[in-house]
Short mmCIF file of C-alpha atoms in Angstrom, two decimals:
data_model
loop_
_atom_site.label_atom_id
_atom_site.label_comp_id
_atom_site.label_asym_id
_atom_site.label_seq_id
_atom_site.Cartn_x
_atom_site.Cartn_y
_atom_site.Cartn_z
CA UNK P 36 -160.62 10.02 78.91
CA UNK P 37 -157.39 10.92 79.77
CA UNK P 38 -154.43 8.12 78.92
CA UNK P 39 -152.06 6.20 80.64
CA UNK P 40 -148.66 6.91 79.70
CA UNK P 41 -146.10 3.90 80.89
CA UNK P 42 -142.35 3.94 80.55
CA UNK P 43 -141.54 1.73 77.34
CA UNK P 44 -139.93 -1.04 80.25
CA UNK P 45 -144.04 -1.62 81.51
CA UNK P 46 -144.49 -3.43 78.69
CA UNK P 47 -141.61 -5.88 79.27
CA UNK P 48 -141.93 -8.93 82.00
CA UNK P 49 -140.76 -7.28 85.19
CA UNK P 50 -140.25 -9.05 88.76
CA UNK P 51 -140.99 -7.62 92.08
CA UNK P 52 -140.02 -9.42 95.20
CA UNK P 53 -142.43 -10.83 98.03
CA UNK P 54 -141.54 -11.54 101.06
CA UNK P 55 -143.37 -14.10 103.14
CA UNK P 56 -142.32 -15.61 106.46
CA UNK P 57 -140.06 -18.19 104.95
CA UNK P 58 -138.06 -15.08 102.88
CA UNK P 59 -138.50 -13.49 99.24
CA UNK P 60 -139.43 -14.97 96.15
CA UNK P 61 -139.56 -13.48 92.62
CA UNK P 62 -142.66 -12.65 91.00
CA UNK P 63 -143.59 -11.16 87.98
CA UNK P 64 -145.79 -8.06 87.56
CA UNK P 65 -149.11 -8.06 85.72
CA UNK P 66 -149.19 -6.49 81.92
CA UNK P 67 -150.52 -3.09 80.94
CA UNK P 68 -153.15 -5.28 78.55
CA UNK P 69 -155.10 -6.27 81.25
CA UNK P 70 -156.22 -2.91 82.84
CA UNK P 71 -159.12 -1.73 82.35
CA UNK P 72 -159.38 1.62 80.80
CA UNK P 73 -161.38 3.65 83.41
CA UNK P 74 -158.51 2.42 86.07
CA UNK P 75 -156.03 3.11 83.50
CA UNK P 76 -157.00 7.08 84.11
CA UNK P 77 -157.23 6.49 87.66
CA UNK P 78 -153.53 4.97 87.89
CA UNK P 79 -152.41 8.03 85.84
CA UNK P 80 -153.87 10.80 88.58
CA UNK P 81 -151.83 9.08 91.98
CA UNK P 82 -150.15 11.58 93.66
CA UNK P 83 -146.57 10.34 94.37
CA UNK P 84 -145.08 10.62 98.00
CA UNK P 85 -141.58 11.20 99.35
CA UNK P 86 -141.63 7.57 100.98
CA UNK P 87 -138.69 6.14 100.25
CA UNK P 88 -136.40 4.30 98.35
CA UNK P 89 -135.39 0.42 99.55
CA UNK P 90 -133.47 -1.87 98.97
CA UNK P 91 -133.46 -5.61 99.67
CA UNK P 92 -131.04 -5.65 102.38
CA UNK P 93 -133.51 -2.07 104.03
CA UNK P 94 -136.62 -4.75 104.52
CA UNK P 95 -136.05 -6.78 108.31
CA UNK P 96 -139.17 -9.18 108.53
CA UNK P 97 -140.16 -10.21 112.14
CA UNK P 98 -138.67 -13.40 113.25
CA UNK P 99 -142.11 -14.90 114.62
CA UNK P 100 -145.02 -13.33 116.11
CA UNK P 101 -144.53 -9.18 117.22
CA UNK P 102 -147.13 -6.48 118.78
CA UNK P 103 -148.01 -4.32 116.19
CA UNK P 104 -149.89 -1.39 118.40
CA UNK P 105 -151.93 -3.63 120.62
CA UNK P 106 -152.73 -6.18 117.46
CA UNK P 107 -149.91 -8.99 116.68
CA UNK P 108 -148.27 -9.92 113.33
CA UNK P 109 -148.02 -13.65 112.93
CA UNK P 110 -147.04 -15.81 110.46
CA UNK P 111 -149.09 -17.21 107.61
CA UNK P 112 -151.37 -20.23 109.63
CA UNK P 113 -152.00 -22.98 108.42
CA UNK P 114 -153.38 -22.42 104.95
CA UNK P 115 -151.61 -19.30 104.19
CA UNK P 116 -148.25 -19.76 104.91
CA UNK P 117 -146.91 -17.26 102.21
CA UNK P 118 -148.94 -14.71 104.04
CA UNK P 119 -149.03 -12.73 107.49
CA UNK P 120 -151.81 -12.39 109.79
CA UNK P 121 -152.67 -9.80 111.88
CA UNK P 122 -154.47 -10.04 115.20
CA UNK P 123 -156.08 -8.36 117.65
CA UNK P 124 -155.84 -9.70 121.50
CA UNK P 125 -159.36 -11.32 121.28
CA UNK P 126 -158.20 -13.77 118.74
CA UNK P 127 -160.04 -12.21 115.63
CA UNK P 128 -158.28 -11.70 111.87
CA UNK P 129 -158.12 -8.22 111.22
CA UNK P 130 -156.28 -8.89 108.02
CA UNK P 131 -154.23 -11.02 105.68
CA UNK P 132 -151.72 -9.26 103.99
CA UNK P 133 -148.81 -9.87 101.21
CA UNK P 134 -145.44 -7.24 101.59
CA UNK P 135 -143.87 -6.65 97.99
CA UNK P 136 -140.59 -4.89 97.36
CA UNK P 137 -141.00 -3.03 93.47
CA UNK P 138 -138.66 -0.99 91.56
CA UNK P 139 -140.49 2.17 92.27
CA UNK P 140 -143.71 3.80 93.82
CA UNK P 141 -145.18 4.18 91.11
CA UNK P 142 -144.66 0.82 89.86
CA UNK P 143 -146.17 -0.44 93.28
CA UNK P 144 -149.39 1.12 92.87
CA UNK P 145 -150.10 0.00 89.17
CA UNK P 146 -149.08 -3.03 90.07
CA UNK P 147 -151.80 -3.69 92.81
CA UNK P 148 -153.97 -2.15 91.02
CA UNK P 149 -153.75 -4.86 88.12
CA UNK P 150 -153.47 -7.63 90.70
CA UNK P 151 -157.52 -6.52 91.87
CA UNK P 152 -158.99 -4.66 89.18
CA UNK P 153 -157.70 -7.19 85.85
CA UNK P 154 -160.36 -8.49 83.14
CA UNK P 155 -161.90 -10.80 85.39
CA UNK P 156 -162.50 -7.94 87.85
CA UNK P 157 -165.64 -5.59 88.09
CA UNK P 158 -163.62 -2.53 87.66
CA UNK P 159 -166.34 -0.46 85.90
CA UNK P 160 -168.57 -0.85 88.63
CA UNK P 161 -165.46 0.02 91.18
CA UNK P 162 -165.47 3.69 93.00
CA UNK P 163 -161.98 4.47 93.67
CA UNK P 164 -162.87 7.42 95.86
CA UNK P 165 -161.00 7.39 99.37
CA UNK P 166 -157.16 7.30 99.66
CA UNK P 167 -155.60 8.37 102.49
CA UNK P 168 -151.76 10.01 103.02
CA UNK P 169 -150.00 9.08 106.26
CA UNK P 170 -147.46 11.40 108.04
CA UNK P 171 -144.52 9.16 106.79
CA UNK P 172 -145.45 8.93 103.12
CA UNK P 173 -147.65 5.93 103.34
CA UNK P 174 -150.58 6.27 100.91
CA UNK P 175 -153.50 3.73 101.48
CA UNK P 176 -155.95 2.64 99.09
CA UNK P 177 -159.83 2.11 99.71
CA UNK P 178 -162.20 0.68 97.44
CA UNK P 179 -165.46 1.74 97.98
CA UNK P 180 -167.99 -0.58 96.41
CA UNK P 181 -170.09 -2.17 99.20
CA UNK P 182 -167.13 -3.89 101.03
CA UNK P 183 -165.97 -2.37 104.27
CA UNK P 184 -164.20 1.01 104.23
CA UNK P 185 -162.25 0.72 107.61
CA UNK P 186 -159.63 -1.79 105.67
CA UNK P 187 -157.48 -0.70 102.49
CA UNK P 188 -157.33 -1.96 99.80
CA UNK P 189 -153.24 -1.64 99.51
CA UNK P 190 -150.70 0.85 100.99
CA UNK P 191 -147.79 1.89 99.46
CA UNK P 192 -144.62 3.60 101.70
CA UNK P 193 -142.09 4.23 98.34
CA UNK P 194 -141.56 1.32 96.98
CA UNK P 195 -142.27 -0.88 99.42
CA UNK P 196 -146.16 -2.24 99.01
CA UNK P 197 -148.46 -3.75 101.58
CA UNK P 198 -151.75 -5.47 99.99
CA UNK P 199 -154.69 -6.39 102.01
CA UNK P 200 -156.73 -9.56 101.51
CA UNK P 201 -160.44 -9.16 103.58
CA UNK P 202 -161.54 -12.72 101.81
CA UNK P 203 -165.55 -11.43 102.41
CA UNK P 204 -164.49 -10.72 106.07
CA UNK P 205 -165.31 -7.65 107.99
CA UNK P 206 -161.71 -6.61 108.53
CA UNK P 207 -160.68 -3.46 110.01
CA UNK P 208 -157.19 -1.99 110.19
CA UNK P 209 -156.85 1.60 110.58
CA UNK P 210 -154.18 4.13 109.08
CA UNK P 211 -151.73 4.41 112.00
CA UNK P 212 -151.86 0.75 112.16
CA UNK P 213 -150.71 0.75 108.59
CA UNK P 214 -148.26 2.83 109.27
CA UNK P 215 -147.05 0.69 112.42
CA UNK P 216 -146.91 -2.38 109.91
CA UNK P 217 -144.46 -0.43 107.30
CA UNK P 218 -142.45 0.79 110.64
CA UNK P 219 -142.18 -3.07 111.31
CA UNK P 220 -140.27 -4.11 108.56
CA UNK P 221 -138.25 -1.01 108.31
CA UNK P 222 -136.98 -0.93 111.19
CA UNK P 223 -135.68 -4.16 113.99
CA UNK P 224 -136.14 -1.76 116.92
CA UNK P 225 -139.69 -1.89 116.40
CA UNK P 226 -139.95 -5.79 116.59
CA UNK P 227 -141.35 -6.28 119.80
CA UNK P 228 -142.30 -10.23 121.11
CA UNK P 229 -145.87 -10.70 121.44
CA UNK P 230 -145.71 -12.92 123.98
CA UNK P 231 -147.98 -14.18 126.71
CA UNK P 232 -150.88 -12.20 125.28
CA UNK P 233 -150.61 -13.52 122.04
CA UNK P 234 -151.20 -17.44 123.94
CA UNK P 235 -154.68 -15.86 125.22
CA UNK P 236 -155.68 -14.29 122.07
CA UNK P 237 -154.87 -17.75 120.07
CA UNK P 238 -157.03 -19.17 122.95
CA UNK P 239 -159.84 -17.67 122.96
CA UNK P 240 -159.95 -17.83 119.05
CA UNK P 241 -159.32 -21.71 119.15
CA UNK P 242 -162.29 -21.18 121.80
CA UNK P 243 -164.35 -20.19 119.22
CA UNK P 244 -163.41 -22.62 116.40
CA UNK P 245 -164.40 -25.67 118.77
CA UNK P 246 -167.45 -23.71 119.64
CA UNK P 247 -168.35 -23.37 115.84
CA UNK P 248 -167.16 -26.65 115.15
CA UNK P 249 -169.40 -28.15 117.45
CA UNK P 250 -172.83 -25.88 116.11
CA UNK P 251 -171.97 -27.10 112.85
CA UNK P 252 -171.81 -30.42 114.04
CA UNK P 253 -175.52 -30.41 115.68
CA UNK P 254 -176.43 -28.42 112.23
CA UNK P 255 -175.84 -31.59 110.51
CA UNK P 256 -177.08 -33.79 112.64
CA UNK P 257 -180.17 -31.65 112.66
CA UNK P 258 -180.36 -31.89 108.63
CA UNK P 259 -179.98 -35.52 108.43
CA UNK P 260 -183.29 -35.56 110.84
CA UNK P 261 -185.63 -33.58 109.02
CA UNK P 262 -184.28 -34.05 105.38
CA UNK P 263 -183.87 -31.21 102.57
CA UNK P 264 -187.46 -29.96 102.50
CA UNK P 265 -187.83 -29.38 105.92
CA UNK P 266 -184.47 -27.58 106.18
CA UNK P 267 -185.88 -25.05 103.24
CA UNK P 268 -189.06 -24.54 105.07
CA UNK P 269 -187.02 -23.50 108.24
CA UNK P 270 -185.45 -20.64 106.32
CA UNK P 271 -187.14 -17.02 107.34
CA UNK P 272 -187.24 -15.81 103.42
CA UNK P 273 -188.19 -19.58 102.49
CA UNK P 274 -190.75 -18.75 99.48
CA UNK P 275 -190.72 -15.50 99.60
CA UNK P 276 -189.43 -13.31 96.16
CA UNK P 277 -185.80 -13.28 95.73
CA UNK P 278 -185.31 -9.59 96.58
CA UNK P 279 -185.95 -10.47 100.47
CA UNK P 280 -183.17 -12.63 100.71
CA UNK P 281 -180.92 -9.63 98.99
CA UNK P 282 -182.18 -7.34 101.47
CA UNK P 283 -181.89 -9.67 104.51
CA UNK P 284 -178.22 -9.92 103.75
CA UNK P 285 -177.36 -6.08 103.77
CA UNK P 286 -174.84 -5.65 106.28
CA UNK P 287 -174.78 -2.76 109.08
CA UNK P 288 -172.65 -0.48 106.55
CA UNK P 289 -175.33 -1.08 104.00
CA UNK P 290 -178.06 -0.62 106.24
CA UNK P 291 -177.15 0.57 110.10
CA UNK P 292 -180.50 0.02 111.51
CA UNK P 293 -179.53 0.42 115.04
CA UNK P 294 -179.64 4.41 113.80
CA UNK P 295 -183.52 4.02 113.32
CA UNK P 296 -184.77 4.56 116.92
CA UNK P 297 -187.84 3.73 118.34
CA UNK P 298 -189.47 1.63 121.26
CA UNK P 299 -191.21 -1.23 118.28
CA UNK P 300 -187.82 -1.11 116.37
CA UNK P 301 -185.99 -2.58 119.35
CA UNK P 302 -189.16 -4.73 120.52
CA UNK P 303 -188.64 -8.46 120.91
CA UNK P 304 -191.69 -9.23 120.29
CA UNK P 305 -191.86 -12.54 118.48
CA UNK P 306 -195.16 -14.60 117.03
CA UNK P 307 -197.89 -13.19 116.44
CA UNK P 308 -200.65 -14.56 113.57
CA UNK P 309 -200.08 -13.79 110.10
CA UNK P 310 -203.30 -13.85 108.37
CA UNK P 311 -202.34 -12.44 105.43
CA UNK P 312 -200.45 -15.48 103.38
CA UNK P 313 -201.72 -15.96 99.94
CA UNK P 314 -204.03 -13.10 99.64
CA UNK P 315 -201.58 -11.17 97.26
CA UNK P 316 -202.46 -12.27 94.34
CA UNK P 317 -202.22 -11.53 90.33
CA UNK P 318 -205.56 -10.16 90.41
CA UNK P 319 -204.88 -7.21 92.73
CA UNK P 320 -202.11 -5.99 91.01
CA UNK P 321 -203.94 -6.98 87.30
CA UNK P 322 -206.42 -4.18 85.53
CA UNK P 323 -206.26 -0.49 84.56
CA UNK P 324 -204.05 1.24 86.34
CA UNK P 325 -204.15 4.87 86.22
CA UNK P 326 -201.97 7.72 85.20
CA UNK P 327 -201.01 5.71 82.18
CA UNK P 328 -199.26 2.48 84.56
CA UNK P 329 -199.53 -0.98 83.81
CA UNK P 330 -198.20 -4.05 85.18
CA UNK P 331 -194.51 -4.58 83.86
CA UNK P 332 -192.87 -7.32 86.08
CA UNK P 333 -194.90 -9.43 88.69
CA UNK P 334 -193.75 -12.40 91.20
CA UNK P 335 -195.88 -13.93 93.29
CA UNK P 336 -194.89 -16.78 95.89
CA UNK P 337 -196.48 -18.27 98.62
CA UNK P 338 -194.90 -16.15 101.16
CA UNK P 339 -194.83 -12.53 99.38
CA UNK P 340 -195.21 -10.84 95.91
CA UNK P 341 -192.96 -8.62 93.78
CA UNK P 342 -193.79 -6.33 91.22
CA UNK P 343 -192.87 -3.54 88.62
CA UNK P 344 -195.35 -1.05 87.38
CA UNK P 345 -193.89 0.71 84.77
CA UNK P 346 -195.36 4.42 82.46
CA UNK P 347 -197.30 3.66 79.71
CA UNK P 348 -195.64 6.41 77.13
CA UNK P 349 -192.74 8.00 78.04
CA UNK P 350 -194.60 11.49 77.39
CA UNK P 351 -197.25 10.75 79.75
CA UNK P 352 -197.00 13.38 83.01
CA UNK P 353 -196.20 11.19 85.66
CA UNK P 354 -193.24 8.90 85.19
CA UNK P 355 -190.47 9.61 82.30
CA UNK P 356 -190.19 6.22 80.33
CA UNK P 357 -186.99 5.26 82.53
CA UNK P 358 -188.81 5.92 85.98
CA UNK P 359 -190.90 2.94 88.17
CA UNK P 360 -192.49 1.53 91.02
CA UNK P 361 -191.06 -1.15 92.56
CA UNK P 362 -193.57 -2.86 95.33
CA UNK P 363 -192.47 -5.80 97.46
CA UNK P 364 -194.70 -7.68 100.22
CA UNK P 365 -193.74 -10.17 102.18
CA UNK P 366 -194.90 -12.48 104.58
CA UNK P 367 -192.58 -13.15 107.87
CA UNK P 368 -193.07 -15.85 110.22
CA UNK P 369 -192.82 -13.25 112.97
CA UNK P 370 -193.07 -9.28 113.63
CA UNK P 371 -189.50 -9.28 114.38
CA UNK P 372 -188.98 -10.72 111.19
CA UNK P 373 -191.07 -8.74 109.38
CA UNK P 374 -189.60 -5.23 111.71
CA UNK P 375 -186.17 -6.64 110.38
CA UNK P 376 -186.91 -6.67 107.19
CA UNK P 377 -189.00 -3.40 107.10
CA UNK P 378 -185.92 -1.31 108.06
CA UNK P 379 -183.17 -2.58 105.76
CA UNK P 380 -185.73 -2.40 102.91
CA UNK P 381 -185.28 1.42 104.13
CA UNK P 382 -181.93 1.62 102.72
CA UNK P 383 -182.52 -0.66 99.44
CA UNK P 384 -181.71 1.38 96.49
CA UNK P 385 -183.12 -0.17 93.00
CA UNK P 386 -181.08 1.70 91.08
CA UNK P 387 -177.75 1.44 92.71
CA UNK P 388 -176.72 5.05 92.90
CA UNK P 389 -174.03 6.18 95.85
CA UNK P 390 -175.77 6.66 99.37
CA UNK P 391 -174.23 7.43 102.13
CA UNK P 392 -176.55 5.07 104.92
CA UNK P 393 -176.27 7.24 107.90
CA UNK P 394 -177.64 10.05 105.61
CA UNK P 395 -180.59 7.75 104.85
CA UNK P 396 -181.33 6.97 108.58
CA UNK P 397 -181.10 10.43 109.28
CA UNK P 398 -183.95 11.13 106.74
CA UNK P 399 -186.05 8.44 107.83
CA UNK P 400 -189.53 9.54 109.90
CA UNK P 401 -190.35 6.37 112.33
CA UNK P 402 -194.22 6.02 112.52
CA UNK P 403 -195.26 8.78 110.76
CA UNK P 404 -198.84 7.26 110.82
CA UNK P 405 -199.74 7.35 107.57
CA UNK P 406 -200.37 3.84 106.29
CA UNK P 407 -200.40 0.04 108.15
CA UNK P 408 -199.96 -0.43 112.08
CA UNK P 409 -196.15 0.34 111.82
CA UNK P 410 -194.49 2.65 108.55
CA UNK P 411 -191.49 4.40 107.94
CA UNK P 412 -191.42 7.82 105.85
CA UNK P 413 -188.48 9.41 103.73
CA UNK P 414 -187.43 13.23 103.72
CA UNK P 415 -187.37 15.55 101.48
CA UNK P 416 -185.55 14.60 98.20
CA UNK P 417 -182.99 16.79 96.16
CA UNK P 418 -183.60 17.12 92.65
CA UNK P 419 -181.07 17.35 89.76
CA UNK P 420 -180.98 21.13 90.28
CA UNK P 421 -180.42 21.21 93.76
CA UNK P 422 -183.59 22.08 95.30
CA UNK P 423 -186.19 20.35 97.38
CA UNK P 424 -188.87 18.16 94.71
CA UNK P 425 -192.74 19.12 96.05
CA UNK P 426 -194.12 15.74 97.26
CA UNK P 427 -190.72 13.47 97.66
CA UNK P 428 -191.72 12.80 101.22
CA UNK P 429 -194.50 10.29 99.68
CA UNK P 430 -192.17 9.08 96.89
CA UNK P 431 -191.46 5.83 98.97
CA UNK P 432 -193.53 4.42 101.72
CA UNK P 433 -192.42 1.11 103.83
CA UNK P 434 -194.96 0.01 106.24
CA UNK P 435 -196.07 -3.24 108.24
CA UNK P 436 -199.85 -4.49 108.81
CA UNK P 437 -199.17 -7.51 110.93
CA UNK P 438 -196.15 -9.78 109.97
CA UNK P 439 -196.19 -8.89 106.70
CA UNK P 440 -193.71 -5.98 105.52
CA UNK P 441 -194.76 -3.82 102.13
CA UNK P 442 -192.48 -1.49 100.60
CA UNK P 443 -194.15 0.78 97.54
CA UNK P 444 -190.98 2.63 95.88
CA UNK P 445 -191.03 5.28 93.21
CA UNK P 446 -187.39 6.18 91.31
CA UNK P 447 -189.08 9.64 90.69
CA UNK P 448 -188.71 11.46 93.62
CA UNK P 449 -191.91 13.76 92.34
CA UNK P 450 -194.41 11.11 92.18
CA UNK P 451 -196.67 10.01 94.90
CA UNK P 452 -196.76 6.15 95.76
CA UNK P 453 -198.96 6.22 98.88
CA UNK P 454 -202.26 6.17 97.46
CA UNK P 455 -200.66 2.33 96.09
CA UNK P 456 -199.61 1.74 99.43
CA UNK P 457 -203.25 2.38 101.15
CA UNK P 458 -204.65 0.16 98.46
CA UNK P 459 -202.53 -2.24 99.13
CA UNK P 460 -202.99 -2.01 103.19
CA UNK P 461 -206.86 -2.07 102.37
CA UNK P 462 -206.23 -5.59 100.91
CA UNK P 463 -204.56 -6.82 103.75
CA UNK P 464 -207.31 -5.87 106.30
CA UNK P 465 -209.39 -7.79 103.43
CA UNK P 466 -211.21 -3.80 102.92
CA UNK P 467 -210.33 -4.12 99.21
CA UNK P 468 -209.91 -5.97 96.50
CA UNK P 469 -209.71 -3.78 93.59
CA UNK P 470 -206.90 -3.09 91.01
CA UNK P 471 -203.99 -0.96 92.76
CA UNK P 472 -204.07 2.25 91.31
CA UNK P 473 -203.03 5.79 92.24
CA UNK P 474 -206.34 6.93 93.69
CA UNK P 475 -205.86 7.35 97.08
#
């Protein structure tokens, strides 16, 4: 690993100076001690731009709310009044953002890099894989580690340093909007009053607070009524295995579904019986399995099950000792539910690795027929050496037999999962009741 060399000054308190709507303030820079050492290599690869050099007296902060392209800067509201806000004309937050004057460029991007990635920070886990230059030396920032990759993480025009706050939002801001935003405080000739438009955008977002306020409002009138229990009960994933709720919660860049076209994906149907609750139990799942699997991890609730199988040996011919198949069912109140679930278990990835979603959808067969009354297929899989692995197409198999949604996942690519899955549909047509095995 390559290391971080820092002037002999880094280690020293320096300042930097912010400047919020009420003017600047000093503020002292992060230490060296706190970095992490993978980001410590990354801060020592950032290509340097010709952006600039400022001074105090160069920076000319708006004097109230401005256009910025056809968003608006605003002051901090209420809540963040050391911030500004930026708007678009339907009253959403596109982003909160902090402006920082530091002694250099460089100094600007190690010191934002410190104020996200410290100790407390998951910055091992962090892909710092996406800047972007701008035609007038601005350099942006994007972290790319689930969050949303249409807003930076910082941007940096010389020595001048813009950071971006998304607070679990789905902010978007794009580069020449950046750019627009450094222009802003560069130069007065740019400040441009927002004006009536900025009334109707505030509008229709205070709109939408009463609107929320008063949902929230019935919400709790609602849970006084029918007490704790209740209120549990009414949740979709309410006893089913924790891994439903994760999946539930992906977001469109985690899994765009709308990509996954066909005339039962977009069907509204709603209720229809679910006959199958309860009948996964220990014992189907419980026995010999063959090819050398056994039973390694194994959940069962009253709405679903979830289970591991893991190799016996690690020199059996199947699975290597760090390969296994991951099998969730689950019972939705509804086929919707169920369909919903179904396709974002598409894009679930037990072992983490970088995906690009869009390349998943693309690979994804609709209906294939091959299992349930609904099921999704995968393509072909890549191995290690670059070529196509024989039988990857059956390596994962997703598929619905009612309401309830089944996904039977293998981490080796090579290995075969849907004689498990038609085992598995047998027992919810109540065709089967023997130990799931690989037999098909």
């Amino acid at each position: 690993m390559a290391s971080l060399l820092l002037p002999a000054s880094w280690a020293e308190e320096k300042t930097c100076m912010q400047l919020t709507p009420s003017g600047w303030k000093e503020r002292k820079d992060r230490k060296d001690e706190y970095l992490l050492p993978v980001l410590k290599e990354k801060t020592g690869t950032l290509p340097l731009l010709d952006g600039g050099v400022w001074k105090q007296e160069d920076i000319v902060p708006p004097e109230g709310s401005v256009a910025c392209g056809d968003k608006f800067l605003l002051p901090g509201l209420k809540g963040m009044q050391n911030r500004w806000l930026l708007m678009d004309r339907d009253g959403n937050e596109c982003a909160h953002l902090d402006v920082y004057l530091f002694e250099s460029e460089k100094m600007a991007r190690k010191e934002f890099i410190l104020e996200r990635e410290s100790f407390s920070q998951l910055g091992d886990l962090v892909v710092w894989g996406k800047d972007v230059a701008g035609e007038r030396g601005t350099w942006c920032m994007y972290r790319l580690s689930g969050k949303s990759v249409d807003c930076p993480e910082f941007a940096v025009r010389g020595n001048l340093g813009i950071n971006f706050w998304t607070g679990g939002r789905d902010f978007s801001i794009s580069l020449p909007e950046v750019e627009q935003l450094f222009d802003l405080f560069l130069d007065r000739k740019n400040h441009i009053a927002a004006g009536e438009e900025l009334n109707r955008a505030l509008e229709k977002k205070r709109k939408r607070r009463a609107e929320y306020d008063r949902e929230k409002k019935e919400q709790y009138l609602m849970d006084e009524k029918i007490g704790p229990e209740e209120r549990r009960r009414m949740d979709p994933w309410y006893g089913m295995p924790e891994l439903c709720r994760t999946i539930a919660g992906f977001g469109r860049e985690q899994a765009p579904v709308d990509l996954l076209r066909h005339e039962e994906v977009l069907s509204e149907e709603l209720q229809i019986p679910n006959v199958h609750e309860g009948c996964m139990h220990f014992a189907l799942f419980h026995g010999e399995f063959e090819h050398g699997l056994y039973l390694g991890m194994f959940q069962e609730l009253r709405h679903g099950a979830h289970a591991v199988l893991n190799p016996v040996t690690p020199w059996d011919d199947t699975l290597t000792r760090s390969d296994f198949i991951e099998i969730l069912v689950a019972y939705a109140r509804s086929r919707k539910e169920a369909m919903e679930l179904l396709l974002k278990l598409r894009f679930y990835d037990p072992r983490n690795t970088k995906r690009d979603p869009r390349d998943v959808a693309a690979a994804t067969v609709v209906k294939p027929g091959k299992v349930g009354d609904f099921d999704l297929g995968c393509g072909p899989v890549l191995g290690p050496d670059g070529a196509l692995v024989k039988g990857s197409e059956q390596s994962a198999v997703y598929f619905l037999r009612g309401n309830t949604a089944v996904m039977v996942l293998s981490t080796d690519p090579g290995y075969s999962v849907l004689g498990i899955a038609r085992k598995l549909d047998a027992a919810l047509e109540g065709k089967g009741d023997a130990p799931v095995s690989q037999s098909d």
